[in-house]
Short mmCIF file of C-alpha atoms in Angstrom, two decimals:
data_model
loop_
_atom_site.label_atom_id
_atom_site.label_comp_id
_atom_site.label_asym_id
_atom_site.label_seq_id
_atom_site.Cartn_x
_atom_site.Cartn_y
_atom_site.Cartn_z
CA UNK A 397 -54.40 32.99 7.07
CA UNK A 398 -55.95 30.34 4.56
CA UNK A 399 -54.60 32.04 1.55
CA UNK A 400 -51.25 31.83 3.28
CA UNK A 401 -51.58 28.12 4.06
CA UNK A 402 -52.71 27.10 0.17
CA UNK A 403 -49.60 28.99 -0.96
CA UNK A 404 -46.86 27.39 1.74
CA UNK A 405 -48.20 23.71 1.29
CA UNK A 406 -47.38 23.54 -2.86
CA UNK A 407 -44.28 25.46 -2.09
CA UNK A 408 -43.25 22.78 0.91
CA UNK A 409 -43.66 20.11 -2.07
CA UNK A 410 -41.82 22.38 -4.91
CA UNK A 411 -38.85 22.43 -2.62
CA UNK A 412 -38.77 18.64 -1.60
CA UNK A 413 -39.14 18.08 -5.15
CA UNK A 414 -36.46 20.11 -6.38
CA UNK A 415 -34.58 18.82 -2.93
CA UNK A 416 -34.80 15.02 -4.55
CA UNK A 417 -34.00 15.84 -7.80
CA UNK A 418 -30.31 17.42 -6.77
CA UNK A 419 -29.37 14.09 -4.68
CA UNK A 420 -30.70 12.03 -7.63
CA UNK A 421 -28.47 13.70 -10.41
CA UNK A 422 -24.92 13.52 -8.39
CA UNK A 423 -23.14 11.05 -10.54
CA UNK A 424 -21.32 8.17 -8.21
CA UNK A 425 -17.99 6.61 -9.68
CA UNK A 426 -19.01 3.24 -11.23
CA UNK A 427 -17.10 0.05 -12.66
CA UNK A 428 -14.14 1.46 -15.16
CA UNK A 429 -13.99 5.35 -13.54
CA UNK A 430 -10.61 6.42 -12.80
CA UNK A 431 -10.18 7.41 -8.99
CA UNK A 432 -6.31 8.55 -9.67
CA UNK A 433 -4.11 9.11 -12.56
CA UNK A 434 -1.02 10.43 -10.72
CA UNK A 435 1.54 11.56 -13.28
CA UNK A 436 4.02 13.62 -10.82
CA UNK A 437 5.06 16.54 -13.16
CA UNK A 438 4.08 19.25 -11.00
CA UNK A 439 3.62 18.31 -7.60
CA UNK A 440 3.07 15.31 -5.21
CA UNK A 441 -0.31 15.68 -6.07
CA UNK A 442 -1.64 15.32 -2.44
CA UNK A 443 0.26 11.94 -2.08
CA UNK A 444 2.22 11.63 1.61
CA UNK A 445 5.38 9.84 1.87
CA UNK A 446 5.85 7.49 5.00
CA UNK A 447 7.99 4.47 6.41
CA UNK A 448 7.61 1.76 8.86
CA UNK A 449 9.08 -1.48 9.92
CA UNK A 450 12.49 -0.18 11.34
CA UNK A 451 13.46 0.36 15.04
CA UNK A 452 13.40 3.85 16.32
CA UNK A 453 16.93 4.62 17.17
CA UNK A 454 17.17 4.38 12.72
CA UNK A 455 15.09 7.18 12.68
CA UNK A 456 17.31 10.13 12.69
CA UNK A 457 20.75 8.27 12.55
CA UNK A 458 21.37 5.90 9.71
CA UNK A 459 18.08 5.25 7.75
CA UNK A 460 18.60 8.36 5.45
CA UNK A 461 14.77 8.77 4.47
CA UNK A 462 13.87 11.28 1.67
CA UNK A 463 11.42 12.11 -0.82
CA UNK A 464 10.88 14.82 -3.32
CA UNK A 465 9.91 15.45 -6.38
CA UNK A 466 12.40 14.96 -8.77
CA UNK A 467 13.70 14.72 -12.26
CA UNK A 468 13.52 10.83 -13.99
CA UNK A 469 17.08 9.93 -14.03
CA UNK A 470 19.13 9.19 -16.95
CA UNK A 471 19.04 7.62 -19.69
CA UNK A 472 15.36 7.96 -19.10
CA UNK A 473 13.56 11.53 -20.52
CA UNK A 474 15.54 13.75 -17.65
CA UNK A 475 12.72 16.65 -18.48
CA UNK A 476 10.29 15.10 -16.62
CA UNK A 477 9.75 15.23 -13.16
CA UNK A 478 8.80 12.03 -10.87
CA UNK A 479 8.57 11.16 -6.75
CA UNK A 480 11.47 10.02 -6.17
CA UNK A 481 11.38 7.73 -2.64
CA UNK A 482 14.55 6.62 -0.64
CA UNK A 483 16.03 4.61 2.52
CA UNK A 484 18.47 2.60 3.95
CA UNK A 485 17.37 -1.02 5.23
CA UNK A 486 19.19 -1.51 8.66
CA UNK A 487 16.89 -3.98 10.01
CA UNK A 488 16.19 -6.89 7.41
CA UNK A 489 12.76 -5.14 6.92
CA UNK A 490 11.53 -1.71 5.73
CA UNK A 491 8.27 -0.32 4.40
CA UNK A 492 8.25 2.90 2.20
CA UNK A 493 4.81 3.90 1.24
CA UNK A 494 2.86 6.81 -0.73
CA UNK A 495 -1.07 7.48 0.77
CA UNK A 496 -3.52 9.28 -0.70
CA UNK A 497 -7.67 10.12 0.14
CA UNK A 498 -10.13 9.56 -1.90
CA UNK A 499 -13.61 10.93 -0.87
CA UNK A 500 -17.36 11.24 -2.80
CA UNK A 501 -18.05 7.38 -2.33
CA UNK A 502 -20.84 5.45 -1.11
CA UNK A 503 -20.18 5.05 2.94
CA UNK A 504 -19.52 1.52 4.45
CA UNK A 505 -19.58 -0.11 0.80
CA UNK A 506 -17.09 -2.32 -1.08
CA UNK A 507 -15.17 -1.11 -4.39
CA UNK A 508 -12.96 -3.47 -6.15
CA UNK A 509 -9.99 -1.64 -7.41
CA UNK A 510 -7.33 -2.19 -10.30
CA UNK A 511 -3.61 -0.42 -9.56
CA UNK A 512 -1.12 0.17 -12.53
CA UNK A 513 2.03 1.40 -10.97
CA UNK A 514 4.76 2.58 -13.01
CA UNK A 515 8.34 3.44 -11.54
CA UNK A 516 11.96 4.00 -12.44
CA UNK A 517 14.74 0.94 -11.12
CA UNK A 518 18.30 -0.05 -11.99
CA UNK A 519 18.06 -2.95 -9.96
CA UNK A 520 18.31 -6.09 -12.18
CA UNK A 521 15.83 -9.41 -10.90
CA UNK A 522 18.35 -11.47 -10.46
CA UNK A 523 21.05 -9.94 -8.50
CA UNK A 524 22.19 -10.73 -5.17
CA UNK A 525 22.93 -8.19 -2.15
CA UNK A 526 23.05 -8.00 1.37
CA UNK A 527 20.13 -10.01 2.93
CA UNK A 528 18.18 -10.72 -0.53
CA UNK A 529 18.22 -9.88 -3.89
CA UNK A 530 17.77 -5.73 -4.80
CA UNK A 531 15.57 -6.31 -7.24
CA UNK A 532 13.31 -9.34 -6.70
CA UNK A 533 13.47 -9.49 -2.60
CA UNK A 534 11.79 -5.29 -2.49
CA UNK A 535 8.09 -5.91 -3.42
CA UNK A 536 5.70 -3.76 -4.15
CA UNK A 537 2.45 -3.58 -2.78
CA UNK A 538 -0.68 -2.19 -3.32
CA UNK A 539 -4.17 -1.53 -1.14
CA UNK A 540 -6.74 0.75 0.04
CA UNK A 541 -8.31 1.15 3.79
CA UNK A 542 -11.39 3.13 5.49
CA UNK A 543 -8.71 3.96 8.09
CA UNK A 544 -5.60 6.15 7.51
CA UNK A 545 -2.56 4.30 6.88
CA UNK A 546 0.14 5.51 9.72
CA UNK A 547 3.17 4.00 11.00
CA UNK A 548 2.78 3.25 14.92
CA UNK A 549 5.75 2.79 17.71
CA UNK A 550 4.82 -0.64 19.37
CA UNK A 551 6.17 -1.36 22.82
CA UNK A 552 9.60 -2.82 21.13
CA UNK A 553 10.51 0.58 19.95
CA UNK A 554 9.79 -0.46 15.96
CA UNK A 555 7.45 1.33 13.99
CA UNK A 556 5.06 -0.53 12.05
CA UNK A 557 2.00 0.41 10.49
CA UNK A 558 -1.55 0.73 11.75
CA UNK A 559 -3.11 -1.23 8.65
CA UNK A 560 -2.75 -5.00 7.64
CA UNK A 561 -0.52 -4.69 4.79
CA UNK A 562 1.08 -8.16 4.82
CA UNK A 563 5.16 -9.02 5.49
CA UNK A 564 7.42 -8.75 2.11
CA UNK A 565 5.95 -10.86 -0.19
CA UNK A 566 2.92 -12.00 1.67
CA UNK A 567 -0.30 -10.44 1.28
CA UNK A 568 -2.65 -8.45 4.25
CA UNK A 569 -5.88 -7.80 4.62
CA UNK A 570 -5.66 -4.08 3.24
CA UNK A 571 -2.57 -4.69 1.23
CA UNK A 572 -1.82 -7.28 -1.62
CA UNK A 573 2.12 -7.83 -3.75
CA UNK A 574 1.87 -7.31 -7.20
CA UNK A 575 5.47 -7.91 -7.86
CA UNK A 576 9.00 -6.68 -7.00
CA UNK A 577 10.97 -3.97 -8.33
CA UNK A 578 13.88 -5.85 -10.47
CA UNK A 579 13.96 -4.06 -13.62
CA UNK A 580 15.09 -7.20 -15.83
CA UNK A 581 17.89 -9.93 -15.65
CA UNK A 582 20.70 -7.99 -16.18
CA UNK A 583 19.56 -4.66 -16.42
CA UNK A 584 21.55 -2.10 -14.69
CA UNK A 585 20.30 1.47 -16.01
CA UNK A 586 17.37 3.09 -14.94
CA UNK A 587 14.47 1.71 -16.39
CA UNK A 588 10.54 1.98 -16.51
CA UNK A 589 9.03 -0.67 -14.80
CA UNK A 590 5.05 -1.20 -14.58
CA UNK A 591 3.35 -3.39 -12.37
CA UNK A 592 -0.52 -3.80 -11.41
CA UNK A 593 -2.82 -6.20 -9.96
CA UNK A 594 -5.56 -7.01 -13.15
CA UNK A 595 -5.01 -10.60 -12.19
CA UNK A 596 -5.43 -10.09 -8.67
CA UNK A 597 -8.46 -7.74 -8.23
CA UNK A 598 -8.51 -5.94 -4.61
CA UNK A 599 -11.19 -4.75 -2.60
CA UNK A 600 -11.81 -2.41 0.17
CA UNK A 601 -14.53 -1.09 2.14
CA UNK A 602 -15.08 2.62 2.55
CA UNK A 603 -15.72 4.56 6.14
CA UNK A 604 -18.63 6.22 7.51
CA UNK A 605 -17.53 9.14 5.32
CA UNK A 606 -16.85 7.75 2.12
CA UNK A 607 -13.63 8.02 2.29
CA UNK A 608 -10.76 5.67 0.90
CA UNK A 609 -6.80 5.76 1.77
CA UNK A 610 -5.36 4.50 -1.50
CA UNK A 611 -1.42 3.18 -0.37
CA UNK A 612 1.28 2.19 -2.75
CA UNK A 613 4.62 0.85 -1.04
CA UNK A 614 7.74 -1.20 -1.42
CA UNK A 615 8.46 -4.01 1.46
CA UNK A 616 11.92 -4.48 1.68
CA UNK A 617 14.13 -7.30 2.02
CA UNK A 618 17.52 -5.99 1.01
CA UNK A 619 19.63 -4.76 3.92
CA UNK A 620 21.20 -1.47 1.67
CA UNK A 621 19.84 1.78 0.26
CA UNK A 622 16.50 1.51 -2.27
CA UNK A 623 15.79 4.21 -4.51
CA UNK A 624 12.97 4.61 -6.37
CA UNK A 625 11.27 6.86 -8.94
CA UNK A 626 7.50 7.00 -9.11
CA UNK A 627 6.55 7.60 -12.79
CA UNK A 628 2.97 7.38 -12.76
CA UNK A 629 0.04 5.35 -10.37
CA UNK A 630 -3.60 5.01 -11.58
CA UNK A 631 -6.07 3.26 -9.44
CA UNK A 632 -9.43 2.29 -11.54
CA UNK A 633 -12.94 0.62 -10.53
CA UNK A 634 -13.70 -2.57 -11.42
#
């Protein structure tokens, strides 16, 4: 029974040695590690596609939601693919956003985050349309949240999301604007457009899990059809 003992108490140690040593070498993302680089040529690449700020009875009638991946449109390089995101406006307000998860963070910390977002748009800054301008009344936004980004129906029969992602051009809590999607005075054609936030550094705090819900959207002020194009979205840390 002793000769058992000496051997089990050294192997109890060896184990909690070799125990710490496997936690210790798990590498954590750190400042300049890329949590995305979203490029679109194959796939969706586990990004969802959702919209919010519209009344229910749009839903199924006149909205005309869609998403899929798609091929860049002309005269941009029609070989490559892209997510192409759509809907009609009927209500002087609508939300079209892409989410994604992020996990292997620290739990309940802070991460400052840098967004590049690069889209297709025909819509030139300084037009004028129904309601606001096509190009430089959509904005996009950027953000990140511990808790899933979902649209909600409130008691007035609108949906609107679950998150604080600001009005249009205003900024939320979990949501900043980093521009709008006019592609240039003038410009009619499709054309790459890139916006990001390096001026305007954002920060979120994970959950319990270590989990983030990255969310890139457009807040809409025009009262027609938007189209857009996603060509690529990186998210970095800072």
């Amino acid at each position: 029974m002793i000769k058992q003992l000496k051997w089990f108490v050294p192997a109890l140690f060896v184990a909690a040695l070799s125990s710490c040593e496997t936690s210790d070498s798990v590498v954590e993302p750190g400042p300049g590690d890329t949590l995305i680089n979203s490029d679109f040529k194959t796939s969706l690449e586990d990004w969802k596609v959702g919209y919010a700020d519209f009344s229910a009875v749009h839903q199924d009638t006149v909205a005309d939601f869609k998403h899929e991946l798609k091929a860049l449109p002309a005269p941009l390089d029609t070989t490559k693919k892209s997510l192409m995101v759509s809907g009609y406006n009927r209500s002087d307000d609508l939300f079209m956003y892409l989410k994604k998860r992020v996990t292997g963070l620290r739990p309940n910390t802070d991460y400052k985050l840098a967004f590049e977002v690069e889209f297709a748009s025909n819509y030139p800054t300084n037009s004028f349309g129904v309601g606001g301008s096509p190009g430089s009344s959509v904005y996009v936004k950027v953000g990140a949240s511990g808790t899933e980004p979902k649209k909600v129906r409130e008691n007035d029969d609108h949906y609107r999301m679950n998150i604080d992602k600001g009005n249009q051009a205003s900024d939320g809590k979990d949501m900043i604007t980093i521009g709008n999607v006019g592609a240039g005075d003038d410009v009619e054609v499709y054309t790459l457009v890139k916006r990001n936030n390096l001026e305007k550094p954002f920060t979120a705090k994970t959950n319990a899990n270590g989990e983030l819900w990255v969310i890139v959207g457009t807040d809409s002020g025009f009262e027609a059809q938007s189209v857009f194009y996603y060509n690529k979205i990186t998210v970095k840390l800072l």
